[in-house]
Short mmCIF file of C-alpha atoms and ligand atoms in Angstrom, two decimals:
data_model
loop_
_atom_site.label_atom_id
_atom_site.label_comp_id
_atom_site.label_asym_id
_atom_site.label_seq_id
_atom_site.Cartn_x
_atom_site.Cartn_y
_atom_site.Cartn_z
CA MET L 1 -1.94 32.15 12.61
CA THR L 2 -5.57 31.16 12.18
CA GLU L 3 -8.25 32.64 10.04
CA THR L 4 -11.24 31.35 11.98
CA ALA L 5 -11.63 31.66 15.72
CA GLN L 6 -10.89 28.39 17.51
CA PRO L 7 -11.73 27.58 21.12
CA LYS L 8 -8.86 28.19 23.51
CA PRO L 9 -7.05 24.82 23.80
CA THR L 10 -7.89 22.92 26.95
CA LYS L 11 -6.06 19.73 25.96
CA LYS L 12 -2.61 19.00 24.62
CA VAL L 13 -1.80 17.01 21.49
CA PHE L 14 1.69 15.94 20.46
CA ILE L 15 2.00 14.79 16.85
CA LYS L 16 5.23 13.15 15.72
CA THR L 17 5.69 12.92 11.97
CA TYR L 18 7.84 10.40 10.12
CA GLY L 19 8.61 10.08 6.41
CA CYS L 20 7.49 12.12 3.44
CA GLN L 21 5.93 15.55 2.94
CA MET L 22 2.49 13.97 2.55
CA ASN L 23 2.75 12.99 6.19
CA VAL L 24 3.86 16.48 7.19
CA TYR L 25 0.78 17.82 5.39
CA ASP L 26 -1.49 15.22 7.00
CA SER L 27 -0.15 16.07 10.47
CA GLU L 28 -1.01 19.73 9.87
CA ARG L 29 -4.52 18.72 8.81
CA MET L 30 -4.91 16.56 11.92
CA LYS L 31 -4.15 19.66 14.00
CA ASP L 32 -6.89 21.47 12.04
CA VAL L 33 -9.48 18.76 12.85
CA LEU L 34 -8.45 18.61 16.49
CA ALA L 35 -8.47 22.38 17.17
CA PRO L 36 -12.30 22.70 17.25
CA ILE L 37 -12.49 20.02 19.95
CA GLY L 38 -10.02 21.86 22.15
CA TYR L 39 -6.64 20.29 21.33
CA GLY L 40 -3.64 22.60 21.00
CA PRO L 41 -0.27 21.31 19.74
CA VAL L 42 2.69 20.80 22.11
CA GLU L 43 6.34 20.02 21.41
CA GLY L 44 6.74 16.74 23.28
CA PRO L 45 4.78 13.79 24.66
CA GLU L 46 5.27 14.75 28.34
CA GLY L 47 1.87 15.36 29.89
CA ALA L 48 0.05 15.28 26.54
CA ASP L 49 -3.61 14.21 26.49
CA LEU L 50 -3.21 12.79 23.01
CA VAL L 51 -0.11 11.50 21.21
CA VAL L 52 -0.28 10.76 17.48
CA LEU L 53 2.55 9.00 15.68
CA ASN L 54 2.12 9.69 11.97
CA THR L 55 4.14 6.85 10.55
CA CYS L 56 6.05 5.78 7.43
CA HIS L 57 6.23 2.25 6.06
CA ILE L 58 8.46 2.81 3.05
CA ARG L 59 11.54 1.00 4.37
CA GLU L 60 11.94 -1.50 7.18
CA LYS L 61 13.97 0.95 9.30
CA ALA L 62 11.16 3.50 9.17
CA THR L 63 8.68 0.92 10.50
CA GLU L 64 10.94 -0.25 13.31
CA LYS L 65 11.38 3.33 14.55
CA VAL L 66 7.66 3.43 15.31
CA TYR L 67 7.75 0.41 17.58
CA SER L 68 10.76 1.74 19.47
CA GLU L 69 9.05 5.15 19.90
CA LEU L 70 5.97 3.37 21.28
CA GLY L 71 8.22 1.88 23.98
CA GLN L 72 9.11 5.43 25.09
CA ILE L 73 5.52 6.65 24.88
CA LYS L 74 4.44 3.82 27.15
CA LYS L 75 6.47 5.35 30.00
CA GLN L 76 4.89 8.76 29.42
CA LYS L 77 1.43 7.23 29.34
CA ALA L 78 2.06 5.50 32.68
CA LYS L 79 2.93 8.92 34.19
CA THR L 80 -0.54 10.20 33.22
CA GLY L 81 -2.13 7.27 35.04
CA GLY L 82 -3.02 5.71 31.68
CA LYS L 83 -5.18 8.71 30.66
CA MET L 84 -3.07 9.68 27.65
CA ILE L 85 -4.63 8.54 24.36
CA VAL L 86 -2.08 7.06 21.96
CA ALA L 87 -2.90 6.94 18.26
CA VAL L 88 -0.89 5.44 15.42
CA ALA L 89 -1.67 7.04 12.05
CA GLY L 90 -0.13 6.90 8.58
CA CYS L 91 1.18 4.08 6.44
CA VAL L 92 2.31 1.66 9.18
CA ALA L 93 -1.21 1.93 10.58
CA GLN L 94 -2.62 1.16 7.14
CA ALA L 95 -0.33 -1.80 6.53
CA GLU L 96 -0.07 -3.34 10.00
CA GLY L 97 -3.14 -2.11 11.91
CA GLU L 98 -4.03 -5.37 13.62
CA GLU L 99 -0.39 -6.17 14.35
CA ILE L 100 0.17 -2.80 16.05
CA MET L 101 -2.77 -3.46 18.38
CA ARG L 102 -1.28 -6.84 19.23
CA ARG L 103 2.36 -5.82 19.50
CA ALA L 104 1.81 -2.53 21.33
CA PRO L 105 -1.14 -2.58 23.75
CA VAL L 106 -0.26 1.00 24.72
CA VAL L 107 -1.97 2.05 21.47
CA ASP L 108 -5.62 3.12 21.79
CA LEU L 109 -6.32 4.01 18.16
CA VAL L 110 -5.08 3.01 14.75
CA LEU L 111 -6.06 5.08 11.73
CA GLY L 112 -4.89 4.97 8.13
CA PRO L 113 -4.13 8.03 5.96
CA GLN L 114 -7.71 8.26 4.70
CA ALA L 115 -9.33 8.39 8.13
CA TYR L 116 -7.98 11.59 9.71
CA HIS L 117 -11.28 13.40 9.54
CA LYS L 118 -12.65 10.66 11.83
CA LEU L 119 -10.13 11.40 14.58
CA PRO L 120 -12.55 13.35 16.86
CA GLU L 121 -15.14 10.57 16.56
CA MET L 122 -12.55 7.91 17.33
CA ILE L 123 -11.31 9.81 20.38
CA ALA L 124 -14.89 9.95 21.63
CA ARG L 125 -15.16 6.18 21.16
CA VAL L 126 -12.05 5.63 23.28
CA HIS L 127 -13.54 7.80 26.03
CA ARG L 128 -16.79 5.84 25.85
CA LYS L 129 -14.82 2.60 25.50
CA THR L 130 -17.14 1.53 22.66
CA GLY L 131 -16.82 0.81 18.97
CA ASP L 132 -14.06 0.16 16.53
CA ARG L 133 -10.58 1.45 17.25
CA LEU L 134 -9.17 0.52 13.87
CA GLU L 135 -10.02 2.70 10.85
CA THR L 136 -8.13 1.83 7.70
CA GLU L 137 -10.63 1.98 4.83
CA PHE L 138 -9.74 3.79 1.59
CA GLU L 139 -12.05 6.75 1.01
CA THR L 140 -9.72 9.50 -0.10
CA LEU L 141 -12.23 11.98 -1.46
CA GLU L 142 -14.38 11.61 1.62
CA LYS L 143 -11.34 12.56 3.65
CA PHE L 144 -10.71 15.69 1.60
CA ASP L 145 -14.40 16.66 1.72
CA ALA L 146 -14.58 16.22 5.46
CA LEU L 147 -11.41 18.08 6.42
CA PRO L 148 -11.90 21.78 7.18
CA LYS L 149 -11.26 23.87 4.06
CA GLN L 150 -9.64 26.61 6.12
CA ARG L 151 -6.06 25.97 7.09
CA SER L 152 -3.96 27.07 10.03
CA VAL L 153 -0.48 27.91 8.87
CA ASP L 154 2.80 28.45 10.59
CA GLY L 155 5.18 30.61 8.55
CA PRO L 156 5.47 31.59 4.90
CA VAL L 157 5.82 28.08 3.43
CA ALA L 158 2.98 25.55 3.21
CA TYR L 159 2.09 22.25 1.63
CA LEU L 160 -1.12 21.74 -0.32
CA SER L 161 -2.20 18.21 -1.17
CA VAL L 162 -3.64 17.97 -4.70
CA GLN L 163 -3.43 14.25 -5.37
CA GLU L 164 -3.10 11.08 -3.33
CA GLY L 165 -2.23 7.49 -3.97
CA CYS L 166 -0.39 5.65 -6.68
CA ASP L 167 -1.26 3.06 -9.35
CA LYS L 168 2.26 2.62 -10.67
CA PHE L 169 3.13 -0.46 -8.63
CA CYS L 170 6.89 -0.19 -8.77
CA THR L 171 7.86 -3.68 -7.65
CA PHE L 172 9.78 -2.48 -4.56
CA CYS L 173 7.20 -0.06 -3.20
CA VAL L 174 4.44 -0.29 -0.57
CA VAL L 175 2.78 3.04 -1.40
CA PRO L 176 0.10 1.63 -3.76
CA TYR L 177 -0.93 -0.69 -0.92
CA THR L 178 -0.83 1.85 1.92
CA ARG L 179 -2.10 4.96 0.13
CA GLY L 180 -4.45 3.32 -2.37
CA ALA L 181 -5.27 4.19 -5.98
CA GLU L 182 -4.46 7.53 -7.59
CA LEU L 183 -7.01 10.21 -6.98
CA SER L 184 -6.98 13.92 -7.83
CA ARG L 185 -8.78 16.59 -5.86
CA PRO L 186 -11.09 18.86 -7.84
CA VAL L 187 -9.52 22.18 -8.86
CA ASP L 188 -12.22 24.19 -7.06
CA ASP L 189 -11.37 22.62 -3.69
CA ILE L 190 -7.68 23.23 -4.21
CA VAL L 191 -8.39 26.87 -5.05
CA ILE L 192 -10.36 27.37 -1.82
CA GLU L 193 -7.53 25.90 0.24
CA ALA L 194 -4.91 27.87 -1.72
CA ARG L 195 -6.78 31.15 -1.12
CA SER L 196 -6.91 30.44 2.58
CA LEU L 197 -3.14 29.89 2.59
CA ALA L 198 -2.44 33.06 0.59
CA ALA L 199 -4.71 35.09 2.87
CA GLN L 200 -2.60 33.97 5.83
CA GLY L 201 0.63 35.18 4.30
CA VAL L 202 1.96 32.01 2.67
CA ARG L 203 4.44 33.00 -0.04
CA GLU L 204 5.64 29.58 -1.14
CA VAL L 205 3.26 26.71 -1.77
CA GLN L 206 4.29 23.16 -2.51
CA LEU L 207 1.69 21.09 -4.35
CA LEU L 208 1.85 17.56 -3.02
CA GLY L 209 0.99 14.11 -4.21
CA GLN L 210 2.53 10.65 -4.24
CA ASN L 211 2.41 11.02 -8.01
CA VAL L 212 1.70 14.70 -8.24
CA ASN L 213 2.27 15.04 -11.97
CA ALA L 214 -0.35 12.36 -12.63
CA TYR L 215 -2.79 15.07 -11.48
CA HIS L 216 -5.99 15.01 -13.52
CA GLY L 217 -8.56 16.94 -11.51
CA LEU L 218 -11.92 18.22 -12.62
CA ALA L 219 -12.72 21.92 -12.60
CA PRO L 220 -16.54 21.96 -12.83
CA GLN L 221 -16.98 25.61 -11.90
CA LEU L 222 -14.23 26.83 -14.17
CA GLU L 223 -14.41 24.51 -17.12
CA GLY L 224 -17.21 21.95 -17.11
CA ASP L 225 -16.09 18.36 -17.58
CA ALA L 226 -12.53 19.01 -18.71
CA GLU L 227 -9.75 17.38 -16.74
CA TRP L 228 -6.83 19.57 -15.84
CA GLY L 229 -3.24 18.39 -15.86
CA LEU L 230 -0.65 19.64 -13.38
CA GLY L 231 0.76 22.28 -15.78
CA LYS L 232 -2.63 23.97 -15.99
CA LEU L 233 -3.15 23.73 -12.24
CA VAL L 234 0.24 25.32 -11.56
CA ARG L 235 -0.56 28.25 -13.87
CA HIS L 236 -3.93 28.71 -12.17
CA VAL L 237 -2.48 28.64 -8.65
CA ALA L 238 0.06 31.24 -9.82
CA LYS L 239 -2.85 33.50 -10.80
CA ILE L 240 -4.52 33.31 -7.38
CA GLY L 241 -2.06 35.96 -6.21
CA GLY L 242 0.00 36.00 -3.07
CA PHE L 243 2.25 33.10 -3.99
CA ASP L 244 5.67 34.14 -5.25
CA ARG L 245 6.87 30.57 -5.34
CA ILE L 246 5.25 27.32 -6.41
CA ARG L 247 6.75 23.83 -6.30
CA TYR L 248 5.41 20.34 -6.78
CA THR L 249 6.55 16.98 -5.49
CA THR L 250 6.92 14.01 -6.02
CA SER L 251 6.69 13.29 -9.69
CA HIS L 252 7.16 10.33 -11.97
CA PRO L 253 8.98 10.42 -15.33
CA ARG L 254 6.04 8.70 -17.03
CA ASP L 255 3.73 11.61 -16.22
CA MET L 256 6.02 14.44 -17.25
CA ASP L 257 3.82 15.73 -20.10
CA ASP L 258 4.58 18.51 -22.63
CA ASP L 259 2.32 21.02 -20.91
CA LEU L 260 4.01 20.59 -17.54
CA ILE L 261 7.43 20.93 -19.15
CA ALA L 262 6.17 24.10 -20.89
CA ALA L 263 4.92 25.46 -17.53
CA HIS L 264 8.54 25.41 -16.30
CA GLY L 265 9.31 27.90 -19.08
CA ASP L 266 6.24 30.12 -18.95
CA THR L 267 5.43 30.36 -15.22
CA PRO L 268 8.06 32.38 -13.35
CA GLU L 269 6.48 31.44 -9.99
CA LEU L 270 7.30 27.78 -10.66
CA MET L 271 10.69 27.40 -8.98
CA PRO L 272 13.65 26.14 -11.00
CA PHE L 273 13.87 22.87 -9.13
CA LEU L 274 12.57 19.47 -10.17
CA HIS L 275 12.57 16.39 -7.98
CA LEU L 276 12.10 13.59 -10.50
CA PRO L 277 13.14 10.23 -9.04
CA VAL L 278 14.82 7.83 -11.47
CA GLN L 279 15.76 5.08 -8.93
CA SER L 280 18.35 3.41 -11.23
CA GLY L 281 20.44 4.17 -14.29
CA SER L 282 20.19 0.64 -15.68
CA ASN L 283 17.44 -0.18 -18.16
CA ARG L 284 17.47 -3.81 -17.03
CA ILE L 285 16.80 -2.81 -13.42
CA LEU L 286 14.27 -0.12 -14.38
CA LYS L 287 12.34 -2.87 -16.17
CA ALA L 288 12.50 -5.21 -13.17
CA MET L 289 11.34 -2.30 -11.01
CA ASN L 290 8.33 -1.83 -13.34
CA ARG L 291 9.14 1.84 -13.64
CA GLY L 292 7.66 2.14 -17.13
CA HIS L 293 10.46 4.36 -18.45
CA THR L 294 13.99 3.90 -19.69
CA ARG L 295 17.19 5.75 -18.88
CA GLU L 296 17.02 7.43 -22.30
CA HIS L 297 13.43 8.60 -21.77
CA TYR L 298 14.41 10.08 -18.41
CA LEU L 299 17.45 11.87 -19.82
CA ASP L 300 15.33 13.25 -22.65
CA ILE L 301 12.89 14.75 -20.12
CA MET L 302 15.76 16.35 -18.23
CA ARG L 303 17.05 17.85 -21.48
CA ARG L 304 13.63 19.27 -22.40
CA VAL L 305 12.98 20.75 -18.95
CA LYS L 306 16.39 22.37 -19.04
CA GLU L 307 15.61 23.84 -22.45
CA ALA L 308 12.41 25.34 -21.01
CA ARG L 309 14.12 26.62 -17.84
CA PRO L 310 17.92 26.78 -18.19
CA ASP L 311 18.60 27.48 -14.50
CA ILE L 312 16.72 24.35 -13.35
CA GLY L 313 18.28 22.18 -10.64
CA PHE L 314 17.55 18.46 -10.57
CA ALA L 315 16.91 16.15 -7.65
CA SER L 316 16.27 12.42 -7.57
CA ASP L 317 15.85 9.30 -5.46
CA PHE L 318 18.01 6.22 -5.98
CA ILE L 319 17.79 2.65 -4.77
CA VAL L 320 20.95 0.53 -4.72
CA GLY L 321 21.00 -3.26 -4.42
CA PHE L 322 17.63 -3.95 -6.01
CA PRO L 323 17.35 -7.75 -6.58
CA GLY L 324 19.52 -8.80 -9.51
CA GLU L 325 21.52 -5.53 -9.61
CA SER L 326 24.96 -6.41 -10.97
CA ASP L 327 28.15 -4.35 -10.74
CA ARG L 328 27.49 -3.30 -14.30
CA ASP L 329 23.94 -2.12 -13.48
CA PHE L 330 25.27 -0.15 -10.57
CA GLU L 331 27.94 1.45 -12.78
CA ASP L 332 25.12 2.53 -15.11
CA THR L 333 23.57 4.38 -12.17
CA MET L 334 26.88 6.07 -11.31
CA ASP L 335 27.25 7.00 -14.94
CA LEU L 336 23.76 8.53 -15.12
CA VAL L 337 24.48 10.60 -12.00
CA ARG L 338 27.65 11.93 -13.65
CA GLU L 339 25.70 12.75 -16.79
CA VAL L 340 22.87 14.65 -15.03
CA GLY L 341 24.72 16.41 -12.18
CA TYR L 342 22.23 16.70 -9.31
CA CYS L 343 21.87 19.55 -6.88
CA ILE L 344 20.55 17.12 -4.29
CA ALA L 345 19.54 13.44 -4.23
CA TYR L 346 18.34 10.85 -1.77
CA SER L 347 19.74 7.35 -1.95
CA PHE L 348 18.68 4.20 -0.16
CA LYS L 349 19.65 0.56 0.13
CA TYR L 350 16.90 -1.61 -1.25
CA SER L 351 14.71 -2.73 1.66
CA GLU L 352 12.60 -5.83 1.25
CA ARG L 353 8.93 -5.00 1.87
CA PRO L 354 6.70 -8.01 2.52
CA GLY L 355 3.91 -8.34 -0.05
CA THR L 356 5.70 -6.47 -2.83
CA PRO L 357 6.82 -8.39 -5.97
CA ALA L 358 10.52 -7.55 -5.51
CA ALA L 359 10.58 -9.26 -2.11
CA GLU L 360 9.96 -12.57 -3.93
CA MET L 361 12.59 -12.00 -6.64
CA PHE L 362 15.73 -14.07 -7.07
CA GLY L 363 19.13 -12.44 -6.73
CA GLN L 364 18.66 -10.51 -3.48
CA VAL L 365 21.88 -8.52 -3.08
CA PRO L 366 24.02 -9.17 0.04
CA GLU L 367 23.94 -6.42 2.66
CA GLU L 368 27.68 -5.66 2.43
CA VAL L 369 27.42 -5.15 -1.34
CA LYS L 370 24.49 -2.78 -0.84
CA THR L 371 26.46 -0.86 1.79
CA GLU L 372 29.51 -0.53 -0.42
CA ARG L 373 27.43 0.68 -3.39
CA LEU L 374 25.51 3.15 -1.25
CA HIS L 375 28.76 4.64 0.06
CA ARG L 376 30.14 5.07 -3.44
CA LEU L 377 26.93 6.60 -4.77
CA GLN L 378 26.55 8.94 -1.81
CA ALA L 379 30.16 10.11 -2.09
CA LEU L 380 29.46 11.12 -5.70
CA LEU L 381 26.11 12.75 -4.87
CA TRP L 382 27.59 14.72 -1.97
CA GLU L 383 30.40 15.91 -4.20
CA GLN L 384 27.80 17.15 -6.69
CA GLN L 385 25.71 18.75 -3.95
CA THR L 386 28.73 20.63 -2.59
CA ALA L 387 29.73 21.71 -6.10
CA PHE L 388 26.20 22.96 -6.79
CA ASN L 389 26.19 24.97 -3.55
CA GLN L 390 29.64 26.38 -4.35
CA SER L 391 28.45 27.44 -7.80
CA LYS L 392 26.27 30.05 -6.04
CA ILE L 393 29.29 31.82 -4.49
CA GLY L 394 29.54 35.27 -6.03
CA GLN L 395 25.85 35.28 -7.02
CA THR L 396 22.99 37.22 -5.46
CA VAL L 397 20.19 34.86 -4.63
CA PRO L 398 16.55 35.64 -3.70
CA VAL L 399 15.86 34.09 -0.30
CA LEU L 400 12.49 33.53 1.35
CA VAL L 401 13.17 34.10 5.05
CA THR L 402 11.62 31.33 7.11
CA GLY L 403 13.08 31.57 10.62
CA LYS L 404 16.01 31.96 12.98
CA GLY L 405 19.53 30.99 12.00
CA ARG L 406 21.93 28.75 13.87
CA MET L 407 23.74 31.65 15.54
CA ALA L 408 22.52 34.73 17.37
CA GLY L 409 21.65 37.57 14.99
CA GLN L 410 21.32 35.16 12.10
CA VAL L 411 18.22 34.26 10.10
CA SER L 412 17.62 31.41 7.69
CA GLY L 413 15.63 30.89 4.56
CA ARG L 414 15.43 28.96 1.34
CA SER L 415 16.72 29.64 -2.13
CA PRO L 416 14.80 28.91 -5.35
CA TRP L 417 16.72 25.60 -5.44
CA LEU L 418 15.61 24.63 -1.92
CA GLN L 419 19.03 25.29 -0.44
CA SER L 420 19.15 26.41 3.20
CA VAL L 421 20.57 29.93 3.31
CA TYR L 422 21.98 31.70 6.39
CA PHE L 423 22.78 35.38 6.80
CA GLU L 424 22.85 38.10 9.45
CA GLY L 425 19.56 39.92 9.67
CA SER L 426 16.56 40.81 11.77
CA GLU L 427 13.86 38.28 12.62
CA ASP L 428 11.35 40.83 11.29
CA LEU L 429 12.42 39.75 7.82
CA GLN L 430 10.52 36.46 8.27
CA GLY L 431 8.09 35.99 5.38
CA GLN L 432 9.94 38.35 3.05
CA ILE L 433 11.96 37.56 -0.04
CA VAL L 434 15.32 39.31 0.20
CA ASP L 435 18.51 39.32 -1.86
CA VAL L 436 21.56 37.66 -0.34
CA ALA L 437 25.06 37.84 -1.84
CA ILE L 438 26.46 34.35 -1.36
CA ASN L 439 30.05 34.14 -0.15
CA HIS L 440 30.25 30.71 1.49
CA ALA L 441 29.00 27.20 0.75
CA THR L 442 29.10 23.82 2.46
CA GLN L 443 27.57 20.48 1.55
CA ASN L 444 24.27 21.35 3.26
CA SER L 445 23.86 25.10 3.05
CA ILE L 446 24.98 28.42 1.60
CA SER L 447 25.49 31.70 3.42
CA GLY L 448 26.20 35.33 2.67
CA GLU L 449 25.29 38.94 3.28
CA LEU L 450 21.97 40.69 3.00
CA VAL L 451 22.15 43.02 0.02
CA ARG L 452 18.66 44.44 0.03
CA THR L 453 15.21 43.81 1.33
CA ARG L 454 12.92 44.23 -1.64
CA GLU L 455 9.80 44.85 0.34
CA VAL L 456 8.63 47.39 2.85
CA ALA L 457 8.73 46.06 6.39
CA LEU L 458 5.44 44.48 7.42
N1 LIG I 1 13.60 0.09 -0.47
C1 LIG I 1 14.40 1.19 -0.55
N2 LIG I 1 13.97 2.38 -0.93
C2 LIG I 1 12.66 2.50 -1.27
N3 LIG I 1 11.95 3.54 -1.69
C3 LIG I 1 10.67 3.15 -1.86
N4 LIG I 1 10.55 1.84 -1.55
C4 LIG I 1 11.77 1.41 -1.18
C5 LIG I 1 12.29 0.15 -0.78
N5 LIG I 1 11.53 -0.92 -0.70
C6 LIG I 1 12.53 4.86 -1.94
C7 LIG I 1 12.38 5.27 -3.41
C8 LIG I 1 11.31 6.32 -3.34
C9 LIG I 1 11.58 6.94 -1.98
C10 LIG I 1 10.46 7.73 -1.41
O1 LIG I 1 11.86 5.83 -1.16
O2 LIG I 1 13.60 5.80 -3.86
O3 LIG I 1 11.40 7.26 -4.40
FE1 LIG I 2 6.06 3.91 -5.07
FE2 LIG I 2 6.60 3.79 -7.69
FE3 LIG I 2 4.26 4.81 -6.82
FE4 LIG I 2 6.54 6.18 -6.42
S1 LIG I 2 5.63 5.67 -8.42
S2 LIG I 2 4.90 5.82 -4.93
S3 LIG I 2 8.01 4.53 -6.07
S4 LIG I 2 4.94 2.70 -6.63
#
């Protein structure tokens, strides 16, 4: 669906996205900048005029995937007689721009996360064979200003970037180096983009930022010089109308302020789901990670959010095998997981990232110890995830229908707690919120029977 008329595509672009939701959002925005110059999206690299790999640098594995994909792309490019333009975007581009050019000559363009608005200009330079093919400066606001304010959306769920970058400098993390310093978009710009999404039928909006709850945007047209926190922004977005569901991700315990916690209690549109990464349950390791919070502080936040919104579900990220992590430290993490009870969590082996302080630390943990700890942690987290899904059996859950199911006659959607839900129903239900009586649960999804559609058919 598009709001503004675009030229009929004459060229094909294939964008492959790796990593976090910020990248998914950025890929969508790249499609928006490319549409006016005639590029329409396709599902694979075969025969594409332009291939963009939107990359992730967070762990070593993520980076290596990019180089192996470039090997495949090379074959496709050869089939087009070398005409295909290959661009590497995202955090690997930011961190290893020069090296990509050297290691993978198939690449025509390298552009960091702040340069997407320059994509048309860079493509023109490749055609003219002039000028710089590496664009990795940090100019976040310029990027937001230059991207079209109108969005093209696909379905009832959309991301909306409100903040970029991170100044926290956790000692294991590359994000402050690849995404730059924290920066909040002005409220007025966010409102324009949000209205465009609502007008196109988006029902669920996810406010995005590397440190989204550090949001501190200005609202000159609404409130002069005052800075708004995320709680206030969430309430305002809820008032725009059209959005039944609001989420935000990813947040940091240090920025969980009283107003945001209160918003969980007073804004029904804010979904009862909080992804608040803790990384470790050991105060000693949290300190070495430079997280700026303790286990107790984190648990206190969880308690207060739960008080504000009793049906809240918690999610987190964990790293095992951070340098110096002892058996005891790891047991503290296991213990914290048991205490909180997560509905979903993501866990990773510590991956050494060149240039970060942790890469230089003593006490790097052997690979087999990391593997063993990860298995134990994941077994516990999966048990909790399954138990959480099973707890919905016998309940009627509001489901936003997003697409087809896995079997014929089935549709799928998402619950308030971001669970995938499957049930038998018509594809016409897409975009509606319907009630589903849950009668089955697995580790990764829940399913049941349609009880009622609450809305008139569109
Ligand atoms: N090694 C392993 N996991 C990492 N993460 C970030 N950096 C690293 C690293 N060097 C994880 C954190 C973060 C998530 C997005 O990725 O858990 O929250
Ligand atoms: Fe990385 Fe820490 Fe910033 Fe999150 S808060 S992006 S883990 S430095």
